[in-house]
Short mmCIF file of C-alpha atoms in Angstrom, two decimals:
data_model
loop_
_atom_site.label_atom_id
_atom_site.label_comp_id
_atom_site.label_asym_id
_atom_site.label_seq_id
_atom_site.Cartn_x
_atom_site.Cartn_y
_atom_site.Cartn_z
CA MET A 1 0.00 0.00 0.00
CA ILE A 2 2.68 2.48 1.09
CA LYS A 3 4.98 1.35 -1.70
CA GLY A 4 2.20 1.98 -4.21
CA ILE A 5 1.73 5.52 -2.92
CA LEU A 6 5.47 6.28 -2.95
CA THR A 7 5.83 5.10 -6.54
CA ASN A 8 2.72 6.89 -7.80
CA GLN A 9 3.75 9.35 -10.53
CA TYR A 10 1.60 12.15 -9.15
CA PHE A 11 3.03 11.70 -5.66
CA LEU A 12 6.57 11.83 -7.06
CA LEU A 13 5.69 14.90 -9.11
CA ALA A 14 4.23 16.66 -6.05
CA LEU A 15 7.27 15.61 -4.01
CA THR A 16 9.60 17.13 -6.60
CA PHE A 17 7.79 20.46 -6.59
CA GLY A 18 7.50 20.42 -2.79
CA ILE A 19 11.18 19.77 -2.20
CA TYR A 20 12.21 22.41 -4.74
CA GLN A 21 9.88 25.03 -3.25
CA GLY A 22 11.07 24.21 0.27
CA CYS A 23 14.72 24.58 -0.77
CA LYS A 24 13.90 27.85 -2.51
CA MET A 25 12.23 29.23 0.61
CA LEU A 26 15.22 28.13 2.70
CA GLN A 27 17.63 29.93 0.39
CA ARG A 28 15.47 33.06 0.43
CA LYS A 29 15.38 33.00 4.21
CA THR A 30 19.12 32.42 4.70
CA GLY A 31 20.34 34.42 1.69
CA SER A 32 23.12 31.88 1.09
CA ILE A 33 24.17 31.30 -2.52
CA LEU A 34 25.39 27.83 -1.51
CA LEU A 35 21.82 26.72 -0.78
CA ASN A 36 20.94 26.51 -4.45
CA PRO A 37 17.42 25.02 -4.66
CA ILE A 38 18.19 22.95 -7.76
CA LEU A 39 21.34 21.45 -6.21
CA PHE A 40 19.67 20.66 -2.89
CA ALA A 41 16.50 19.35 -4.53
CA ILE A 42 18.54 16.92 -6.63
CA GLY A 43 20.41 15.69 -3.54
CA LEU A 44 17.27 15.24 -1.44
CA ILE A 45 15.40 13.42 -4.21
CA ILE A 46 18.35 11.05 -4.72
CA LEU A 47 18.36 10.32 -0.98
CA PHE A 48 14.60 9.70 -1.01
CA LEU A 49 14.73 7.35 -4.01
CA THR A 50 17.66 5.45 -2.50
CA ALA A 51 16.10 5.13 0.96
CA CYS A 52 12.74 3.97 -0.46
CA HIS A 53 14.35 1.66 -3.06
CA ILE A 54 12.50 3.39 -5.90
CA PRO A 55 14.10 2.77 -9.34
CA TYR A 56 15.13 5.82 -11.31
CA ASP A 57 13.01 4.66 -14.27
CA THR A 58 9.92 4.90 -12.06
CA TYR A 59 10.81 8.46 -11.05
CA HIS A 60 11.66 9.36 -14.64
CA GLU A 61 8.14 8.46 -15.75
CA SER A 62 6.70 11.08 -13.40
CA ALA A 63 9.40 13.60 -14.35
CA LYS A 64 8.29 13.44 -17.99
CA LEU A 65 5.46 15.76 -17.02
CA ILE A 66 8.13 18.31 -16.02
CA ASP A 67 10.24 17.66 -19.13
CA PHE A 68 7.25 18.60 -21.27
CA TRP A 69 7.41 22.20 -19.99
CA LEU A 70 11.18 22.66 -20.34
CA LYS A 71 11.09 23.82 -23.95
CA PRO A 72 8.18 26.29 -23.45
CA ALA A 73 10.00 27.59 -20.36
CA VAL A 74 13.13 28.31 -22.41
CA VAL A 75 11.02 30.07 -25.06
CA ALA A 76 9.43 32.19 -22.31
CA LEU A 77 12.89 33.59 -21.54
CA GLY A 78 12.51 35.58 -24.76
CA VAL A 79 9.96 37.92 -23.14
CA PRO A 80 12.44 40.00 -21.07
CA LEU A 81 14.79 39.83 -24.04
CA TYR A 82 12.14 41.44 -26.24
CA LEU A 83 11.64 44.20 -23.67
CA GLN A 84 15.35 45.14 -23.99
CA LEU A 85 15.44 44.78 -27.78
CA SER A 86 16.07 48.46 -28.57
CA GLN A 87 19.13 48.55 -26.30
CA ILE A 88 20.44 45.23 -27.62
CA LYS A 89 20.24 46.46 -31.24
CA LYS A 90 22.64 49.28 -30.40
CA GLU A 91 25.21 46.80 -29.06
CA ILE A 92 24.70 43.92 -31.47
CA VAL A 93 28.25 43.87 -32.94
CA PRO A 94 30.16 43.66 -29.61
CA ILE A 95 27.54 41.21 -28.30
CA LEU A 96 27.98 38.84 -31.26
CA ALA A 97 31.78 39.13 -31.13
CA SER A 98 31.95 38.43 -27.40
CA GLN A 99 29.54 35.50 -27.60
CA MET A 100 31.42 33.87 -30.46
CA MET A 101 34.69 34.25 -28.55
CA GLY A 102 33.09 32.91 -25.38
CA CYS A 103 31.72 29.93 -27.26
CA MET A 104 35.13 29.15 -28.78
CA VAL A 105 36.88 29.41 -25.41
CA GLY A 106 34.28 27.18 -23.80
CA ILE A 107 34.65 24.45 -26.42
CA VAL A 108 38.44 24.62 -26.79
CA SER A 109 39.15 24.69 -23.04
CA VAL A 110 37.09 21.61 -22.20
CA VAL A 111 38.23 19.61 -25.26
CA VAL A 112 41.93 20.35 -24.68
CA THR A 113 41.64 19.61 -20.94
CA ALA A 114 39.82 16.33 -21.59
CA ARG A 115 42.38 15.21 -24.18
CA LEU A 116 45.31 16.08 -21.87
CA LEU A 117 43.71 13.96 -19.15
CA GLY A 118 43.41 11.01 -21.52
CA ALA A 119 39.66 11.04 -22.17
CA SER A 120 38.33 8.91 -25.02
CA ASP A 121 36.90 10.47 -28.18
CA ALA A 122 33.37 9.64 -27.04
CA VAL A 123 33.88 11.43 -23.70
CA VAL A 124 35.48 14.42 -25.42
CA ALA A 125 32.51 14.68 -27.77
CA SER A 126 30.16 14.42 -24.79
CA LEU A 127 31.87 17.29 -22.95
CA ALA A 128 32.24 19.72 -25.86
CA SER A 129 28.72 21.16 -25.63
CA LYS A 130 28.62 21.43 -21.82
CA SER A 131 27.56 25.10 -21.68
CA VAL A 132 24.33 25.02 -23.69
CA THR A 133 20.84 23.99 -22.70
CA THR A 134 20.22 20.24 -22.49
CA PRO A 135 18.20 19.62 -25.71
CA ILE A 136 20.83 21.35 -27.88
CA ALA A 137 23.75 19.79 -26.01
CA MET A 138 22.38 16.26 -26.41
CA GLU A 139 21.77 16.73 -30.14
CA VAL A 140 25.30 18.07 -30.67
CA SER A 141 26.77 15.24 -28.58
CA GLN A 142 24.90 12.60 -30.56
CA ALA A 143 26.00 14.14 -33.87
CA LEU A 144 29.64 14.00 -32.73
CA GLY A 145 29.42 10.39 -31.54
CA GLY A 146 29.26 11.30 -27.88
CA ILE A 147 27.17 9.88 -25.04
CA PRO A 148 23.99 11.98 -24.70
CA SER A 149 23.26 10.80 -21.14
CA LEU A 150 26.76 11.85 -20.03
CA THR A 151 26.30 15.17 -21.80
CA ALA A 152 23.03 15.77 -19.96
CA ALA A 153 24.72 15.13 -16.60
CA ILE A 154 27.63 17.45 -17.43
CA VAL A 155 25.23 20.18 -18.60
CA VAL A 156 23.38 20.01 -15.27
CA ILE A 157 26.64 20.16 -13.30
CA THR A 158 27.88 23.10 -15.38
CA GLY A 159 24.61 24.97 -14.82
CA LEU A 160 24.68 24.31 -11.08
CA ILE A 161 28.25 25.56 -10.73
CA GLY A 162 27.37 28.73 -12.64
CA GLY A 163 24.16 29.21 -10.69
CA VAL A 164 25.89 28.81 -7.33
CA ALA A 165 29.22 30.56 -7.97
CA GLY A 166 28.88 32.49 -11.24
CA PHE A 167 27.99 35.91 -9.85
CA LYS A 168 30.51 35.54 -7.01
CA ILE A 169 33.28 34.77 -9.51
CA MET A 170 32.34 37.84 -11.58
CA SER A 171 32.36 39.95 -8.44
CA VAL A 172 35.88 38.76 -7.60
CA GLY A 173 36.86 39.52 -11.19
CA HIS A 174 35.44 43.07 -10.82
CA ILE A 175 32.87 42.59 -13.56
CA HIS A 176 30.14 45.09 -12.69
CA ASN A 177 28.46 45.89 -16.00
CA PRO A 178 24.94 44.34 -15.90
CA ALA A 179 24.95 43.44 -19.61
CA ALA A 180 28.36 41.74 -19.32
CA LYS A 181 27.18 39.81 -16.27
CA GLY A 182 24.07 38.61 -18.03
CA LEU A 183 25.82 37.58 -21.24
CA SER A 184 28.52 35.76 -19.29
CA ILE A 185 26.21 33.78 -17.01
CA GLY A 186 23.87 32.90 -19.88
CA ALA A 187 26.69 31.73 -22.13
CA ALA A 188 28.48 29.74 -19.43
CA SER A 189 25.59 28.30 -17.42
CA HIS A 190 22.62 28.15 -19.85
CA ALA A 191 19.10 27.99 -18.37
CA VAL A 192 20.14 27.43 -14.74
CA GLY A 193 22.36 30.50 -14.72
CA THR A 194 19.72 32.49 -16.59
CA SER A 195 17.05 31.63 -14.02
CA VAL A 196 19.36 32.85 -11.24
CA ALA A 197 20.01 36.04 -13.22
CA MET A 198 16.24 36.58 -13.65
CA GLU A 199 15.77 36.40 -9.90
CA ARG A 200 18.49 39.00 -9.35
CA ASP A 201 17.54 41.58 -11.96
CA GLU A 202 15.29 41.60 -15.04
CA PHE A 203 17.83 43.55 -17.11
CA VAL A 204 20.62 41.10 -16.27
CA GLY A 205 18.19 38.25 -16.91
CA ALA A 206 17.36 39.59 -20.39
CA TYR A 207 21.02 39.61 -21.39
CA ALA A 208 21.50 36.18 -19.81
CA SER A 209 18.68 34.92 -22.02
CA LEU A 210 20.45 36.42 -25.03
CA GLY A 211 23.73 34.80 -23.98
CA LEU A 212 22.00 31.45 -23.62
CA THR A 213 20.43 31.74 -27.07
CA LEU A 214 23.52 32.93 -28.95
CA ASN A 215 25.80 30.41 -27.27
CA GLY A 216 23.38 27.64 -28.22
CA ILE A 217 23.45 28.72 -31.87
CA PHE A 218 27.23 29.17 -32.03
CA THR A 219 27.86 25.89 -30.21
CA ALA A 220 25.65 23.94 -32.61
CA LEU A 221 27.41 25.53 -35.59
CA LEU A 222 31.03 25.55 -34.40
CA THR A 223 31.46 22.48 -32.17
CA PRO A 224 31.82 19.85 -34.94
CA THR A 225 34.50 21.91 -36.71
CA VAL A 226 36.41 22.84 -33.54
CA VAL A 227 36.40 19.27 -32.16
CA ALA A 228 37.57 17.86 -35.51
CA TRP A 229 40.32 20.50 -35.70
CA LEU A 230 41.56 19.79 -32.18
#
């Protein structure tokens, strides 16, 4: 009876939302950047599934209802971007140049590091698209002969690191321009970083959304060539 309730997809869905909201309230109350709700929610759900001996496949079935809304959620990030469109048009050349450079650095750095550490070609291909949103990253990984499931895990880890430490790192680096902050966090930490930016400031969030979008486009276009060249 209890096992049936715990494995019910609607219970697991409600549990996911409940844990995430609880972690979010805790972070808001403490103000600590280390208490990232996504990071803590993942950890608590893993502990729950392990303690209750619930297979991941069972949880994944309930999570499909969340997956369905991921793509519309990413599209919705275009709303604040549209509101800043007039300002963005004035800066389009430096924005495109910086995003292309950021994309190249992101790909080259992870590919070179992975090769120096002795990673296989499949792992290298899986890591190359680490800084873009999951659907794009998995498609790029598959096209390069990578492991999409590994890519998805790396994308989540990259986003979490950016969401937790991204703004702190920029503060240490004396990066204070709101547009530069947004573009950087969006390009480096995709949707997770962008959601954190949205919570901080709508202007920064708009540029983070732009960084996410441009880095996704450049990564899809440039990754096969850069990986083959390296």
